[in-house]
Short mmCIF file of C-alpha atoms and ligand atoms in Angstrom, two decimals:
data_model
loop_
_atom_site.label_atom_id
_atom_site.label_comp_id
_atom_site.label_asym_id
_atom_site.label_seq_id
_atom_site.Cartn_x
_atom_site.Cartn_y
_atom_site.Cartn_z
CA MET A 1 0.00 0.00 0.00
CA THR A 2 2.86 2.39 0.79
CA ASN A 3 4.25 1.64 -2.66
CA ALA A 4 0.95 2.66 -4.23
CA TRP A 5 0.98 6.01 -2.42
CA LEU A 6 4.59 6.68 -3.35
CA ALA A 7 4.27 5.67 -6.99
CA GLY A 8 0.97 7.51 -7.37
CA SER A 9 2.44 10.67 -5.85
CA LEU A 10 5.48 10.60 -8.14
CA VAL A 11 3.27 10.23 -11.18
CA ALA A 12 1.06 13.10 -10.01
CA VAL A 13 4.04 15.43 -9.56
CA VAL A 14 5.47 14.72 -12.97
CA ALA A 15 2.09 14.79 -14.72
CA GLY A 16 1.34 18.16 -13.12
CA VAL A 17 4.62 19.70 -14.23
CA VAL A 18 4.82 18.27 -17.75
CA GLY A 19 1.06 18.67 -18.16
CA PHE A 20 1.41 22.42 -17.61
CA PHE A 21 3.37 22.61 -20.87
CA VAL A 22 1.15 20.06 -22.61
CA VAL A 23 -1.88 22.30 -22.10
CA LEU A 24 0.01 25.56 -22.76
CA ARG A 25 1.37 24.23 -26.06
CA GLY A 26 -1.98 22.79 -27.10
CA ALA A 27 -0.36 19.35 -27.26
CA THR A 28 -3.13 17.43 -25.54
CA PHE A 29 -3.78 15.31 -28.61
CA ALA A 30 -0.14 14.24 -28.76
CA ALA A 31 -0.27 13.57 -25.01
CA HIS A 32 -3.18 11.28 -25.71
CA GLY A 33 -1.55 9.74 -28.77
CA VAL A 34 1.89 8.90 -27.41
CA PRO A 35 0.61 6.65 -24.58
CA LEU A 36 -1.90 5.01 -26.91
CA ALA A 37 0.82 4.30 -29.43
CA SER A 38 3.13 2.97 -26.76
CA PHE A 39 0.36 0.63 -25.65
CA ALA A 40 0.99 -1.20 -28.94
CA GLY A 41 4.58 -1.61 -27.78
CA ALA A 42 3.41 -3.24 -24.58
CA ALA A 43 1.24 -5.65 -26.53
CA GLY A 44 4.19 -6.42 -28.77
CA ALA A 45 6.39 -7.04 -25.74
CA SER A 46 4.03 -9.71 -24.48
CA VAL A 47 4.22 -11.41 -27.89
CA VAL A 48 8.00 -11.70 -27.81
CA GLY A 49 7.96 -12.46 -24.09
CA VAL A 50 9.73 -9.44 -22.61
CA PRO A 51 8.33 -7.23 -19.82
CA ALA A 52 5.68 -4.76 -20.98
CA VAL A 53 7.78 -1.82 -19.75
CA VAL A 54 10.43 -2.66 -22.33
CA GLY A 55 7.84 -2.43 -25.10
CA LEU A 56 6.66 0.92 -23.73
CA ALA A 57 10.18 2.25 -23.43
CA VAL A 58 10.84 1.46 -27.08
CA PHE A 59 7.54 2.44 -28.63
CA SER A 60 6.72 5.70 -26.86
CA PRO A 61 9.86 7.64 -27.91
CA VAL A 62 9.49 6.23 -31.43
CA ALA A 63 5.90 7.48 -31.58
CA ALA A 64 6.96 10.85 -30.14
CA VAL A 65 9.77 11.33 -32.65
CA ALA A 66 7.52 10.24 -35.52
CA ILE A 67 4.87 12.76 -34.50
CA GLY A 68 7.49 15.47 -34.02
CA LEU A 69 9.35 14.97 -37.29
CA LEU A 70 6.34 14.36 -39.53
CA GLY A 71 4.41 17.21 -37.90
CA ARG A 72 7.03 19.83 -38.75
CA ARG A 73 5.75 20.57 -42.21
CA ARG A 74 2.26 19.10 -42.08
CA ARG A 75 -0.65 19.67 -39.77
CA SER A 76 0.44 18.08 -36.54
CA ASP A 77 -3.05 16.91 -35.49
CA VAL A 78 -3.45 14.91 -38.70
CA VAL A 79 0.03 13.45 -38.35
CA THR A 80 -0.62 12.54 -34.71
CA ALA A 81 -3.87 10.82 -35.62
CA LEU A 82 -2.23 8.79 -38.39
CA VAL A 83 0.74 7.74 -36.24
CA VAL A 84 -1.65 6.63 -33.50
CA ALA A 85 -3.86 4.80 -36.01
CA ALA A 86 -0.88 2.92 -37.43
CA MET A 87 0.35 2.01 -33.95
CA LEU A 88 -3.08 0.88 -32.82
CA GLY A 89 -3.36 -1.30 -35.91
CA LEU A 90 -0.06 -2.88 -34.98
CA GLY A 91 -1.26 -3.28 -31.40
CA ALA A 92 -4.42 -5.06 -32.58
CA LEU A 93 -2.28 -7.48 -34.55
CA PHE A 94 -0.02 -8.15 -31.56
CA LEU A 95 -3.03 -8.66 -29.32
CA SER A 96 -4.48 -11.24 -31.69
CA TRP A 97 -1.30 -13.28 -31.27
CA THR A 98 -1.56 -13.39 -27.50
CA VAL A 99 -4.43 -14.75 -25.44
CA GLU A 100 -3.15 -15.25 -21.96
CA TYR A 101 -2.11 -11.68 -21.23
CA ALA A 102 -5.53 -10.05 -21.30
CA SER A 103 -5.33 -9.00 -17.66
CA GLU A 104 -1.88 -7.53 -18.15
CA ILE A 105 -3.18 -5.51 -21.08
CA TYR A 106 -6.09 -4.32 -18.97
CA ALA A 107 -3.60 -3.21 -16.33
CA LEU A 108 -1.69 -1.25 -18.95
CA LEU A 109 -4.82 0.59 -19.99
CA PHE A 110 -6.06 1.37 -16.52
CA GLY A 111 -3.02 0.77 -14.33
CA GLU A 112 -2.52 -1.38 -11.29
CA VAL A 113 -1.27 1.11 -8.78
CA LEU A 114 -2.26 -1.18 -5.90
CA GLY A 115 0.15 -3.84 -7.15
CA VAL A 116 3.23 -1.63 -7.61
CA THR A 117 6.48 -3.21 -6.39
CA GLY A 118 9.34 -1.54 -4.50
CA THR A 119 11.60 -1.74 -7.56
CA GLU A 120 9.00 0.03 -9.67
CA VAL A 121 8.82 2.82 -7.11
CA TRP A 122 12.58 3.33 -7.32
CA LEU A 123 12.41 3.34 -11.11
CA SER A 124 9.57 5.88 -10.96
CA ALA A 125 11.56 8.07 -8.59
CA ALA A 126 14.59 8.05 -10.88
CA LEU A 127 12.52 8.90 -13.96
CA THR A 128 10.62 11.60 -12.08
CA GLY A 129 13.91 13.17 -11.05
CA ALA A 130 15.15 13.09 -14.63
CA ALA A 131 11.93 14.58 -15.99
CA LEU A 132 11.92 17.41 -13.43
CA LEU A 133 15.55 18.18 -14.19
CA ALA A 134 14.73 18.31 -17.90
CA VAL A 135 11.82 20.72 -17.35
CA ALA A 136 13.96 22.94 -15.11
CA THR A 137 16.64 23.08 -17.80
CA LEU A 138 14.28 23.82 -20.67
CA TYR A 139 11.90 26.02 -18.68
CA ARG A 140 12.46 29.51 -20.15
CA PRO A 141 12.90 28.66 -23.85
CA LEU A 142 10.05 26.17 -23.63
CA LEU A 143 7.76 28.76 -22.04
CA LEU A 144 8.64 31.43 -24.59
CA SER A 145 8.32 29.14 -27.59
CA SER A 146 4.98 27.85 -26.29
CA VAL A 147 3.40 31.31 -26.32
CA ALA A 148 5.32 33.18 -29.04
CA GLY A 149 7.16 30.80 -31.36
CA GLU A 150 8.55 33.34 -33.83
CA VAL A 151 9.74 35.67 -31.08
CA ALA A 152 11.55 32.74 -29.45
CA GLU A 153 13.09 31.76 -32.76
CA ALA A 154 14.25 35.32 -33.42
CA ARG A 155 16.03 35.18 -30.05
CA GLY A 156 17.93 32.11 -31.18
CA VAL A 157 15.76 29.38 -29.64
CA ARG A 158 15.81 26.26 -31.84
CA THR A 159 12.06 25.77 -31.61
CA ALA A 160 11.81 22.68 -33.84
CA ARG A 161 14.44 20.87 -31.81
CA LEU A 162 12.77 21.98 -28.59
CA GLU A 163 9.42 20.61 -29.78
CA LEU A 164 11.04 17.24 -30.46
CA LEU A 165 12.75 17.23 -27.05
CA PHE A 166 9.45 18.03 -25.39
CA LEU A 167 7.67 15.18 -27.17
CA VAL A 168 10.40 12.76 -26.09
CA LEU A 169 10.10 14.05 -22.53
CA MET A 170 6.38 13.34 -22.71
CA ALA A 171 7.19 9.83 -23.92
CA VAL A 172 9.57 9.24 -21.02
CA VAL A 173 6.97 10.44 -18.58
CA THR A 174 4.49 8.06 -20.16
CA THR A 175 6.86 5.13 -19.79
CA LEU A 176 7.25 6.03 -16.16
CA ALA A 177 3.56 6.29 -15.52
CA VAL A 178 1.83 3.68 -17.61
CA PRO A 179 2.69 0.66 -15.45
CA VAL A 180 1.35 2.63 -12.48
CA VAL A 181 -1.79 4.42 -13.63
CA GLY A 182 -2.20 3.12 -17.18
CA THR A 183 -2.22 4.82 -20.57
CA LEU A 184 -5.69 6.28 -20.29
CA LEU A 185 -5.23 7.74 -16.82
CA MET A 186 -1.88 9.29 -17.56
CA PHE A 187 -3.59 11.33 -20.22
CA THR A 188 -6.27 12.42 -17.75
CA LEU A 189 -3.66 13.49 -15.22
CA MET A 190 -1.60 15.40 -17.78
CA VAL A 191 -4.59 17.42 -18.99
CA GLY A 192 -7.21 17.71 -16.24
CA PRO A 193 -5.19 19.23 -13.37
CA PRO A 194 -3.11 21.67 -15.49
CA ALA A 195 -6.21 22.85 -17.35
CA ALA A 196 -8.07 23.36 -14.08
CA ALA A 197 -5.10 25.12 -12.43
CA ARG A 198 -5.22 27.94 -14.98
CA ALA A 199 -8.56 29.13 -13.64
CA PHE A 200 -7.15 29.69 -10.18
CA VAL A 201 -3.80 31.41 -10.77
CA ARG A 202 -2.20 33.72 -13.32
CA SER A 203 1.56 33.17 -13.36
CA PRO A 204 3.35 30.21 -14.93
CA LEU A 205 5.09 28.96 -11.79
CA ALA A 206 1.95 29.29 -9.69
CA ALA A 207 -0.01 27.41 -12.35
CA MET A 208 2.57 24.63 -12.34
CA ALA A 209 2.43 24.37 -8.55
CA ALA A 210 -1.38 24.39 -8.52
CA SER A 211 -1.41 21.76 -11.24
CA VAL A 212 0.85 19.48 -9.15
CA GLY A 213 -1.33 20.06 -6.09
CA ILE A 214 -4.53 19.17 -7.93
CA ALA A 215 -2.93 16.08 -9.47
CA LEU A 216 -1.72 14.92 -6.05
CA VAL A 217 -5.13 15.33 -4.43
CA THR A 218 -6.72 13.50 -7.37
CA VAL A 219 -4.38 10.53 -7.12
CA TRP A 220 -4.59 10.30 -3.32
CA LEU A 221 -8.37 10.45 -3.40
CA ALA A 222 -8.54 7.85 -6.16
CA ILE A 223 -6.22 5.42 -4.35
CA ALA A 224 -8.16 5.75 -1.10
CA LEU A 225 -11.54 5.33 -2.80
CA ALA A 226 -10.36 2.41 -4.94
CA TYR A 227 -9.06 0.71 -1.82
CA GLU A 228 -12.34 1.24 0.06
CA THR A 229 -14.73 0.35 -2.73
CA THR A 230 -12.63 -2.12 -4.78
CA TRP A 231 -13.84 -0.22 -7.85
CA PRO A 232 -11.09 0.40 -10.42
CA ILE A 233 -8.81 3.34 -9.64
CA GLY A 234 -9.23 4.45 -13.25
CA PHE A 235 -12.85 5.27 -12.63
CA PHE A 236 -11.97 7.70 -9.85
CA VAL A 237 -9.02 9.35 -11.60
CA GLY A 238 -10.99 9.81 -14.82
CA ILE A 239 -14.03 11.28 -13.11
CA ALA A 240 -11.94 13.52 -10.83
CA GLY A 241 -9.89 14.83 -13.75
CA ALA A 242 -13.01 16.00 -15.52
CA ALA A 243 -14.66 17.22 -12.31
CA TRP A 244 -11.74 19.51 -11.46
CA TYR A 245 -12.03 21.08 -14.84
CA VAL A 246 -15.76 21.72 -14.46
CA LEU A 247 -15.16 23.23 -11.03
CA ALA A 248 -12.45 25.46 -12.47
CA ARG A 249 -14.73 26.69 -15.24
CA VAL A 250 -17.41 27.53 -12.69
CA VAL A 251 -14.88 29.46 -10.61
CA ALA A 252 -13.64 31.31 -13.69
CA ALA A 253 -17.18 32.12 -14.83
CA ARG A 254 -18.19 33.50 -11.42
CA ARG A 255 -15.10 35.72 -11.32
CA ARG A 256 -16.05 37.45 -14.56
CA MET B 1 32.64 59.79 -35.46
CA PRO B 2 31.19 57.90 -38.43
CA PRO B 3 27.70 56.50 -37.86
CA VAL B 4 27.52 52.84 -36.80
CA ARG B 5 25.71 50.56 -39.18
CA VAL B 6 23.77 48.25 -36.89
CA LEU B 7 22.37 46.29 -39.83
CA THR B 8 23.81 45.71 -43.27
CA VAL B 9 21.99 43.55 -45.80
CA GLU B 10 23.86 42.85 -49.03
CA GLY B 11 22.44 41.13 -52.08
CA ALA B 12 19.84 39.11 -50.15
CA THR B 13 18.04 36.74 -52.52
CA VAL B 14 15.13 34.48 -51.63
CA THR B 15 13.33 32.18 -54.05
CA PHE B 16 10.01 30.47 -53.36
CA GLY B 17 9.03 27.80 -55.88
CA GLY B 18 11.08 29.32 -58.67
CA ARG B 19 9.86 32.86 -57.98
CA ARG B 20 12.39 35.40 -56.75
CA VAL B 21 10.63 37.18 -53.94
CA LEU B 22 13.80 39.02 -52.96
CA ASP B 23 16.30 39.64 -55.72
CA GLY B 24 19.58 41.04 -54.49
CA VAL B 25 18.20 43.30 -51.79
CA SER B 26 20.73 45.64 -50.21
CA PHE B 27 20.23 48.30 -47.57
CA SER B 28 21.58 49.31 -44.20
CA VAL B 29 20.32 50.85 -40.98
CA GLU B 30 22.42 53.16 -38.84
CA ALA B 31 22.35 53.54 -35.07
CA GLY B 32 19.53 55.78 -33.92
CA GLU B 33 17.80 55.76 -37.30
CA PHE B 34 14.06 55.26 -37.79
CA VAL B 35 13.57 53.39 -41.05
CA GLY B 36 10.23 52.47 -42.62
CA LEU B 37 9.89 49.49 -44.94
CA ILE B 38 7.06 49.85 -47.43
CA GLY B 39 5.78 47.84 -50.36
CA ALA B 40 2.56 46.36 -51.71
CA ASN B 41 1.01 43.15 -50.33
CA GLY B 42 3.24 40.25 -51.22
CA ALA B 43 6.21 42.51 -52.01
CA GLY B 44 8.35 40.55 -49.54
CA LYS B 45 8.44 42.70 -46.40
CA THR B 46 7.80 39.86 -43.98
CA THR B 47 10.21 37.67 -45.93
CA LEU B 48 12.90 40.34 -45.65
CA PHE B 49 12.31 40.57 -41.88
CA ARG B 50 12.64 36.81 -41.57
CA VAL B 51 15.99 37.06 -43.35
CA VAL B 52 17.13 39.93 -41.12
CA LEU B 53 16.14 37.98 -37.99
CA GLY B 54 17.91 34.82 -39.13
CA LEU B 55 14.66 32.85 -39.39
CA LEU B 56 15.18 32.30 -43.11
CA LYS B 57 18.48 31.66 -44.85
CA PRO B 58 18.80 33.58 -48.13
CA SER B 59 20.04 31.61 -51.13
CA ALA B 60 22.53 34.39 -51.76
CA GLY B 61 23.67 37.50 -49.95
CA THR B 62 24.68 38.36 -46.43
CA VAL B 63 23.17 39.92 -43.32
CA ARG B 64 25.48 41.56 -40.82
CA HIS B 65 24.53 42.79 -37.38
CA LEU B 66 26.67 45.10 -35.37
CA GLY B 67 26.13 45.90 -31.76
CA ARG B 68 23.90 44.27 -29.22
CA ARG B 69 20.97 42.03 -29.88
CA VAL B 70 17.93 42.52 -32.10
CA GLY B 71 14.47 42.99 -30.61
CA TYR B 72 11.55 41.66 -32.62
CA VAL B 73 7.89 42.60 -32.36
CA PRO B 74 5.69 40.33 -34.49
CA GLN B 75 2.45 41.68 -35.92
CA LYS B 76 0.54 39.73 -33.33
CA VAL B 77 0.82 36.71 -31.13
CA ALA B 78 -1.90 34.14 -30.59
CA ILE B 79 -2.09 33.64 -26.83
CA GLU B 80 -5.30 32.21 -25.43
CA PRO B 81 -7.08 34.24 -22.75
CA ASP B 82 -6.72 31.39 -20.23
CA ALA B 83 -2.96 31.01 -20.56
CA PRO B 84 -1.31 31.59 -17.18
CA LEU B 85 1.15 34.20 -18.40
CA ARG B 86 1.01 37.77 -17.10
CA ALA B 87 2.28 40.74 -19.06
CA ARG B 88 5.20 40.95 -16.62
CA ASP B 89 6.09 37.29 -17.24
CA LEU B 90 6.36 37.90 -20.97
CA VAL B 91 8.50 40.99 -20.41
CA ALA B 92 10.77 39.06 -18.00
CA LEU B 93 11.30 36.49 -20.77
CA GLY B 94 12.69 39.40 -22.77
CA LEU B 95 15.67 39.54 -20.40
CA ASP B 96 16.94 36.03 -21.10
CA GLY B 97 14.09 33.85 -22.34
CA GLU B 98 16.41 31.92 -24.65
CA ARG B 99 18.66 30.65 -21.84
CA PHE B 100 18.57 27.18 -20.38
CA GLY B 101 18.51 26.49 -16.67
CA VAL B 102 16.83 27.91 -13.62
CA ARG B 103 16.91 31.60 -12.89
CA LEU B 104 15.93 32.75 -9.44
CA PRO B 105 13.85 35.91 -9.30
CA SER B 106 15.81 38.91 -8.10
CA ARG B 107 15.04 42.45 -7.10
CA SER B 108 17.05 43.99 -9.93
CA ARG B 109 15.28 41.85 -12.56
CA ARG B 110 11.92 42.80 -11.16
CA GLU B 111 12.86 46.47 -11.20
CA ARG B 112 14.03 46.32 -14.80
CA VAL B 113 10.74 44.68 -15.81
CA ASP B 114 8.71 47.24 -13.86
CA ARG B 115 10.62 50.15 -15.38
CA MET B 116 10.10 48.79 -18.89
CA LEU B 117 6.37 48.21 -18.31
CA GLU B 118 6.17 51.78 -17.05
CA ALA B 119 8.05 53.12 -20.08
CA VAL B 120 5.63 51.56 -22.59
CA GLY B 121 2.56 52.54 -20.58
CA ALA B 122 1.71 48.97 -19.62
CA ALA B 123 2.06 49.27 -15.85
CA ALA B 124 -1.71 49.31 -15.38
CA PHE B 125 -2.11 45.82 -16.83
CA ALA B 126 1.22 44.35 -15.76
CA ASP B 127 -0.49 41.61 -13.76
CA ALA B 128 -3.21 40.79 -16.28
CA ARG B 129 -3.00 37.70 -18.46
CA VAL B 130 -1.46 38.62 -21.82
CA GLY B 131 -4.15 36.69 -23.67
CA THR B 132 -6.92 38.86 -22.24
CA LEU B 133 -5.36 42.17 -23.36
CA SER B 134 -6.51 44.12 -26.42
CA GLY B 135 -4.41 44.26 -29.59
CA GLY B 136 -2.91 47.64 -28.68
CA GLU B 137 -2.17 46.57 -25.11
CA GLN B 138 -0.50 43.37 -26.32
CA GLN B 139 1.54 45.45 -28.74
CA ARG B 140 2.90 47.50 -25.83
CA VAL B 141 3.78 44.37 -23.88
CA LEU B 142 5.55 42.88 -26.91
CA ILE B 143 7.49 46.11 -27.36
CA ALA B 144 8.51 45.95 -23.70
CA HIS B 145 9.56 42.31 -24.20
CA ALA B 146 11.69 43.32 -27.19
CA LEU B 147 13.27 46.37 -25.52
CA VAL B 148 13.96 45.16 -21.98
CA GLY B 149 17.10 43.34 -23.16
CA GLN B 150 18.42 46.66 -24.55
CA PRO B 151 18.76 45.75 -28.22
CA SER B 152 20.53 48.03 -30.69
CA LEU B 153 17.93 47.31 -33.39
CA LEU B 154 14.17 46.97 -33.06
CA VAL B 155 12.34 45.20 -35.88
CA MET B 156 8.54 45.56 -36.04
CA ASP B 157 6.32 43.90 -38.63
CA GLU B 158 3.22 46.01 -39.26
CA PRO B 159 2.88 47.27 -35.69
CA LEU B 160 -0.04 49.49 -36.68
CA ALA B 161 -2.16 46.86 -38.41
CA ASN B 162 -4.57 46.27 -35.53
CA LEU B 163 -4.52 49.66 -33.92
CA ASP B 164 -6.95 52.52 -33.98
CA ILE B 165 -5.67 55.97 -35.02
CA LYS B 166 -4.93 57.10 -31.46
CA SER B 167 -3.19 53.88 -30.38
CA GLY B 168 -1.23 53.83 -33.62
CA HIS B 169 0.14 57.31 -33.09
CA GLU B 170 0.86 56.57 -29.43
CA ILE B 171 2.83 53.42 -30.28
CA VAL B 172 4.87 55.19 -32.96
CA GLU B 173 5.59 58.14 -30.67
CA LEU B 174 6.56 55.73 -27.90
CA VAL B 175 8.98 53.85 -30.14
CA ALA B 176 10.42 57.06 -31.57
CA ARG B 177 10.99 58.41 -28.06
CA LEU B 178 12.57 55.17 -26.80
CA ALA B 179 14.74 55.08 -29.92
CA VAL B 180 16.22 58.43 -28.97
CA GLU B 181 16.53 57.54 -25.26
CA GLN B 182 18.12 54.13 -25.85
CA ASP B 183 20.07 55.08 -29.02
CA LEU B 184 18.06 52.44 -30.81
CA ALA B 185 17.67 51.86 -34.52
CA VAL B 186 14.13 51.05 -35.63
CA LEU B 187 13.09 49.15 -38.75
CA LEU B 188 9.35 48.82 -39.18
CA SER B 189 6.96 47.96 -41.96
CA ALA B 190 3.66 49.72 -42.42
CA HIS B 191 0.90 50.03 -44.99
CA GLU B 192 -0.68 52.98 -43.29
CA MET B 193 2.22 55.41 -43.21
CA ASN B 194 0.69 58.61 -41.95
CA ALA B 195 1.47 57.82 -38.32
CA ILE B 196 5.14 57.11 -39.01
CA LEU B 197 5.84 59.98 -41.43
CA PRO B 198 6.77 62.56 -38.76
CA HIS B 199 9.38 60.25 -37.22
CA MET B 200 10.77 58.39 -40.22
CA ASP B 201 14.34 59.29 -41.23
CA ARG B 202 14.54 57.00 -44.19
CA VAL B 203 12.34 54.75 -46.30
CA VAL B 204 13.24 51.42 -47.86
CA TYR B 205 10.73 50.37 -50.45
CA LEU B 206 10.36 46.94 -51.99
CA ALA B 207 8.98 46.32 -55.46
CA GLU B 208 9.51 43.37 -57.77
CA GLY B 209 12.10 41.88 -55.47
CA ARG B 210 14.30 44.96 -55.43
CA ALA B 211 14.83 47.40 -52.62
CA VAL B 212 15.36 51.12 -53.10
CA SER B 213 16.09 53.37 -50.20
CA GLY B 214 15.92 57.09 -49.86
CA THR B 215 15.18 59.86 -47.43
CA THR B 216 11.56 60.37 -46.52
CA GLY B 217 11.46 63.49 -48.69
CA GLU B 218 12.76 61.58 -51.71
CA VAL B 219 10.37 58.65 -51.49
CA ILE B 220 7.18 60.03 -50.00
CA ARG B 221 6.13 61.80 -53.20
CA SER B 222 3.06 61.30 -55.32
CA ASP B 223 4.97 60.14 -58.42
CA VAL B 224 7.29 57.72 -56.57
CA LEU B 225 4.52 56.09 -54.51
CA SER B 226 2.11 55.84 -57.47
CA GLU B 227 4.83 54.05 -59.42
CA LEU B 228 5.60 51.76 -56.47
CA TYR B 229 1.99 50.70 -55.86
CA ARG B 230 0.97 51.01 -59.55
CA TYR B 231 -2.05 52.90 -58.33
CA PRO B 232 -2.81 56.60 -57.91
CA VAL B 233 -1.32 57.78 -54.61
CA LYS B 234 -1.16 61.38 -53.54
CA VAL B 235 1.05 63.01 -50.95
CA LEU B 236 -0.69 66.04 -49.53
CA ASP B 237 0.10 68.79 -47.10
CA VAL B 238 -2.80 69.24 -44.71
CA ASP B 239 -2.30 72.14 -42.34
CA GLY B 240 1.44 71.45 -42.25
CA THR B 241 1.10 67.69 -41.83
CA VAL B 242 2.11 65.42 -44.69
CA VAL B 243 -0.48 62.75 -45.41
CA VAL B 244 -0.61 59.94 -47.93
CA VAL B 245 -3.90 58.97 -49.55
CA GLY B 246 -4.74 56.67 -52.41
CA GLY B 247 -7.52 56.32 -54.99
CA HIS B 248 -8.71 57.61 -58.33
CA ASP B 249 -11.02 60.11 -56.68
CA VAL B 250 -8.40 62.05 -54.77
CA LYS B 251 -8.45 65.64 -55.90
CA VAL B 252 -6.05 68.24 -54.68
CA ARG B 253 -7.74 71.46 -53.83
N1 ATP C 301 6.98 29.99 -47.00
C1 ATP C 301 6.62 30.44 -48.20
N2 ATP C 301 6.47 29.59 -49.24
C2 ATP C 301 6.12 30.03 -50.47
N3 ATP C 301 5.91 31.32 -50.76
C3 ATP C 301 6.04 32.22 -49.79
C4 ATP C 301 6.39 31.84 -48.45
N4 ATP C 301 6.46 32.95 -47.69
C5 ATP C 301 6.13 33.97 -48.51
N5 ATP C 301 5.88 33.54 -49.76
C6 ATP C 301 5.52 34.38 -50.90
O1 ATP C 301 6.43 35.44 -50.97
C7 ATP C 301 5.79 36.65 -51.31
C8 ATP C 301 6.13 37.72 -50.30
O2 ATP C 301 5.49 37.43 -49.07
P1 ATP C 301 5.63 38.36 -47.80
O3 ATP C 301 4.84 37.73 -46.72
O4 ATP C 301 7.07 38.60 -47.55
O5 ATP C 301 4.94 39.69 -48.32
P2 ATP C 301 4.65 41.04 -47.53
O6 ATP C 301 5.33 42.13 -48.26
O7 ATP C 301 4.97 40.87 -46.09
O8 ATP C 301 3.09 41.15 -47.75
P3 ATP C 301 1.93 41.77 -46.80
O9 ATP C 301 1.96 43.24 -47.01
O10 ATP C 301 0.68 41.19 -47.36
O11 ATP C 301 2.22 41.33 -45.39
C9 ATP C 301 4.29 36.34 -51.40
O12 ATP C 301 3.95 36.23 -52.75
C10 ATP C 301 4.16 35.00 -50.72
O13 ATP C 301 3.17 34.24 -51.35
MG1 MG C 302 3.82 40.84 -44.25
#
């Protein structure tokens, strides 16, 4: 149980921080697409008989780089959709070759935070540290290029390279989180809390902090409720993610 | 002391799909000068700015910058109203937004940002989200972003395009004043030139890929402008103010 709290908290922190940029850059579709695509990698891993995490670790950066490179000259939403479609097709094929891993696949979609091992917590902690370090390093150019791309470029920021780096960072974060909360929930956590946070505060750092806070409360609540009710944790995270956003909109509307 | 050329463009050539948009464009801007770039739609003004800013590599020719950095004010930025970014955050990114790593807030940085916001008349909305500001207010914030790093050249692409007459004049006067105070060279493009005429030292005009530059008195003339736009344009003196108007119906009293 302690492992679940620790792993869940690490995922919430990193989803809150990276999610801030996901929402600011309007990259929510890619944030949805990269985990979905990497899910195909997990299915493939079970076919060849290696741990699912290995499949995730290979497929998610590949999907991120594909989206980043192909999206440079074309509309990135179309490119994202096609990359995800291709990966899902591959995943369907892999799934058809395996029968006995259905429960493992389910866990990848919705997570099994209650079954997290001590080793996985350490791995999560290391990846969280790396992701936070990366965001701290890229913070200013990433912020500027997110809101005013040409201005950033005129100042010498290599925006195309930065976009690619950011997508890979998102992929790493996904790899970290999927075994814990699943592909679908990671997306919820990377979009719901950061989007809600914007209604409450105005500055970038405050928004990032609020986003982490909301993600933490969401995960803690979901773990506690899942433990009490034995309902899937995914249900609670998904509902909470959307509920925060509705609450935030109400707050924003009343302020106007 | 000879004047410092903060920007020298020599023989810049840009081709898009076989068409030469810029064909050996040469001009220079000196320190403290206010230079207007004019030309019809599609003449290549934005393309030339992209070359000057290093966003586009010309197939031939060179661009040389002398002095400190270049400040750039785009025509507009698309920032959503919800984005958690205050005017002061955007201006602070003008200090060193391109640098990697963490930068702790300091008193002197805050003071520089405050002084800049004050100078452009944006102090009143310093803590508002940039995305909620009007076009003219955003323009001021973008100017503050560009100037807070003390550039030697300010490049503005159609700064007047979204502004009403009063805001347009205020922005131009602001930039002209800051140019003198900070010994700044200004290069801006404009379709509506009346607001910039009183401050403009020199005009660079683009037509058919070529650039010609001259003093304001040489270029802002009915015959020169009519030839440039291939359309009747008249330069009039209205109560001591020079104005430019276009159209077949313009009659001079
Ligand atoms: N990336 C591009 N690919 C192809 N053609 C381009 C590209 N960018 C500009 N052009 C072409 O180059 C020409 C000059 O465009 P530019 O945007 O520089 O004109 P402009 O003088 O700024 O016009 P406006 O006054 O309308 O802003 C146009 O004909 C345009 O179609
Ligand atoms: Mg233009």
